[in-house]
Amino acid sequence: MERVIKIFSTNIRKVINSAAQTWGELQSQLRSEGVSYNNMKAISSVNKISFEHPDATLPEGEFTLYLTPIRTKSGSNVREL
């Protein structure tokens, strides 16, 4: 059963149709759709859980997938000042 998945990240706003049931299946589809998720944490809008293991089960029905950076560069380096 295909459903709509909205994908949001710092530089991507995309809507895809997917029949993926696990995070691993969705990762494969994201790669083929040209969506980069390297160094990103994937979080579901439905239950606010993050997907880390390829066998993690995706929510049923439509949902939004938020891709957020794992590490952010903040502050400054004293040597650079």
XYZ file of N, CA and C in Angstrom:
243
model
N 0.826 -1.174 0.000
C 0.000 0.000 0.000
C 0.884 1.256 0.000
N 0.775 2.045 -1.038
C 1.575 3.274 -1.114
C 0.927 4.385 -0.308
N 1.781 5.236 0.227
C 1.294 6.398 0.956
C 2.207 7.574 0.684
N 1.766 8.735 1.051
C 2.536 9.955 0.845
C 3.449 10.183 2.049
N 4.714 10.467 1.756
C 5.668 10.826 2.803
C 6.258 12.177 2.426
N 6.104 13.141 3.315
C 6.684 14.467 3.112
C 8.041 14.471 3.792
N 9.041 15.000 3.082
C 10.401 15.017 3.611
C 10.849 16.467 3.753
N 11.299 16.801 4.959
C 11.798 18.147 5.235
C 13.181 18.054 5.852
N 14.098 18.875 5.359
C 15.406 19.032 5.980
C 15.844 20.468 5.756
N 17.074 20.755 6.113
C 17.567 22.124 5.968
C 17.599 22.571 4.516
N 17.727 21.638 3.583
C 17.801 22.028 2.172
C 16.884 21.224 1.243
N 15.996 20.419 1.806
C 15.114 19.583 0.982
C 13.669 19.736 1.445
N 12.809 19.920 0.486
C 11.358 19.880 0.705
C 10.818 19.013 -0.424
N 10.413 17.794 -0.106
C 10.024 16.861 -1.150
C 8.865 15.998 -0.670
N 8.030 15.593 -1.598
C 6.928 14.680 -1.303
C 7.109 13.459 -2.201
N 7.083 12.272 -1.588
C 7.217 11.038 -2.366
C 6.069 10.095 -2.022
N 5.800 9.185 -2.918
C 4.881 8.074 -2.663
C 5.731 6.854 -2.375
N 5.393 6.123 -1.331
C 6.223 4.992 -0.949
C 5.391 3.862 -0.367
N 5.807 2.647 -0.661
C 5.208 1.456 -0.061
C 6.154 0.859 0.979
N 7.250 1.568 1.285
C 8.243 1.078 2.246
C 7.598 0.837 3.603
N 7.985 -0.252 4.236
C 7.483 -0.593 5.570
C 8.546 -0.409 6.645
N 9.838 -0.396 6.232
C 10.932 -0.244 7.196
C 11.825 0.922 6.792
N 12.619 1.388 7.744
C 13.546 2.480 7.485
C 14.547 2.080 6.396
N 15.006 0.848 6.390
C 15.947 0.381 5.374
C 15.356 0.453 3.971
N 14.094 0.064 3.828
C 13.418 0.139 2.524
C 13.261 1.601 2.089
N 12.926 2.461 3.040
C 12.767 3.875 2.709
C 14.111 4.511 2.367
N 15.178 4.114 3.058
C 16.515 4.625 2.736
C 16.867 4.329 1.287
N 16.583 3.117 0.848
C 16.861 2.729 -0.535
C 16.099 3.625 -1.504
N 14.829 3.879 -1.206
C 14.029 4.737 -2.074
C 14.537 6.183 -2.039
N 14.932 6.649 -0.861
C 15.454 8.021 -0.762
C 16.695 8.192 -1.625
N 17.584 7.187 -1.596
C 18.788 7.240 -2.441
C 18.411 7.341 -3.909
N 17.444 6.513 -4.346
C 17.053 6.533 -5.757
C 16.334 7.829 -6.132
N 15.733 8.509 -5.143
C 15.057 9.789 -5.380
C 16.025 10.971 -5.281
N 17.291 10.679 -4.928
C 18.293 11.743 -4.818
C 18.228 12.530 -3.522
N 17.633 11.937 -2.493
C 17.539 12.604 -1.193
C 18.699 12.129 -0.323
N 19.559 13.058 0.063
C 20.712 12.717 0.898
C 20.313 12.758 2.367
N 20.671 11.720 3.085
C 20.385 11.665 4.514
C 21.653 11.347 5.305
N 22.813 11.471 4.647
C 24.083 11.234 5.322
C 24.284 12.265 6.425
N 24.764 11.824 7.570
C 24.994 12.669 8.739
C 23.728 13.374 9.203
N 22.574 12.752 8.929
C 21.289 13.309 9.336
C 20.564 12.306 10.231
N 19.775 12.834 11.139
C 18.920 12.013 11.984
C 17.512 12.076 11.397
N 16.880 10.938 11.219
C 15.533 10.863 10.646
C 14.522 10.717 11.775
N 13.555 11.652 11.808
C 12.552 11.671 12.871
C 11.158 11.692 12.260
N 10.275 10.859 12.786
C 8.897 10.775 12.315
C 8.038 11.848 12.982
N 7.141 12.427 12.209
C 6.212 13.416 12.759
C 5.105 12.768 13.575
N 4.853 11.495 13.335
C 3.721 10.815 13.974
C 3.971 10.564 15.456
N 5.089 9.956 15.772
C 5.348 9.589 17.159
C 6.664 10.152 17.685
N 7.290 11.020 16.915
C 8.514 11.724 17.313
C 9.675 10.788 17.633
N 9.678 9.595 17.034
C 10.806 8.694 17.235
C 11.786 8.843 16.082
N 13.029 8.499 16.344
C 14.032 8.552 15.284
C 14.257 7.142 14.749
N 14.601 7.090 13.477
C 14.878 5.818 12.817
C 16.380 5.653 12.725
N 16.889 4.609 13.345
C 18.328 4.369 13.321
C 18.669 3.001 12.755
N 17.878 2.007 13.056
C 18.135 0.646 12.582
C 17.349 0.412 11.287
N 17.965 -0.252 10.292
C 17.280 -0.499 9.024
C 15.958 -1.262 9.159
N 15.807 -2.050 10.231
C 14.574 -2.823 10.416
C 13.497 -2.054 11.190
N 13.767 -0.793 11.534
C 12.777 0.006 12.266
C 11.523 0.156 11.416
N 10.379 -0.068 12.027
C 9.102 -0.010 11.322
C 8.625 1.428 11.178
N 8.212 1.763 9.959
C 7.690 3.103 9.681
C 6.242 3.194 10.140
N 5.765 4.413 10.432
C 4.350 4.572 10.804
C 3.436 4.210 9.630
N 2.232 3.790 9.936
C 1.251 3.513 8.889
C 0.650 4.822 8.408
N 0.261 4.866 7.164
C -0.367 6.065 6.608
C 0.632 7.166 6.311
N 0.091 8.318 5.944
C 0.931 9.461 5.605
C 1.666 9.975 6.836
N 2.894 10.442 6.627
C 3.632 11.085 7.704
C 4.696 11.998 7.118
N 5.248 12.826 7.981
C 6.339 13.713 7.586
C 7.622 13.183 8.200
N 8.674 13.146 7.396
C 9.989 12.707 7.843
C 10.886 13.927 7.931
N 11.368 14.216 9.127
C 12.276 15.338 9.327
C 13.705 14.817 9.354
N 14.564 15.405 8.538
C 15.980 15.062 8.521
C 16.748 16.227 9.136
N 17.361 15.975 10.286
C 18.091 17.033 10.979
C 19.555 16.637 11.106
N 20.463 17.606 11.045
C 21.890 17.286 11.172
C 22.181 16.610 12.507
N 23.054 15.614 12.470
C 23.469 14.936 13.699
C 24.334 15.879 14.525
N 25.237 16.565 13.874
C 26.111 17.519 14.557
C 25.957 18.876 13.903
N 25.942 19.882 14.722
C 25.908 21.239 14.195
C 27.166 21.955 14.619
N 27.620 22.824 13.764
C 28.824 23.590 14.057
C 28.375 24.914 14.664
N 28.637 25.069 15.933
C 28.248 26.310 16.587
C 29.412 26.795 17.429
N 29.379 28.056 17.741
C 30.489 28.638 18.479
C 31.601 29.021 17.533
N 32.693 29.410 18.068
C 33.828 29.784 17.232
C 35.106 29.228 17.813
N 36.072 29.107 16.978
C 37.370 28.607 17.364
C 38.242 29.801 17.737
N 38.780 29.785 18.956
C 39.595 30.901 19.436
C 40.784 31.136 18.527
N 41.389 30.089 17.999
C 42.547 30.244 17.104
C 42.194 30.991 15.833
N 40.929 30.795 15.351
C 40.509 31.468 14.137
C 40.276 32.948 14.360
N 39.996 33.349 15.613
C 39.761 34.765 15.922
C 41.070 35.480 15.948
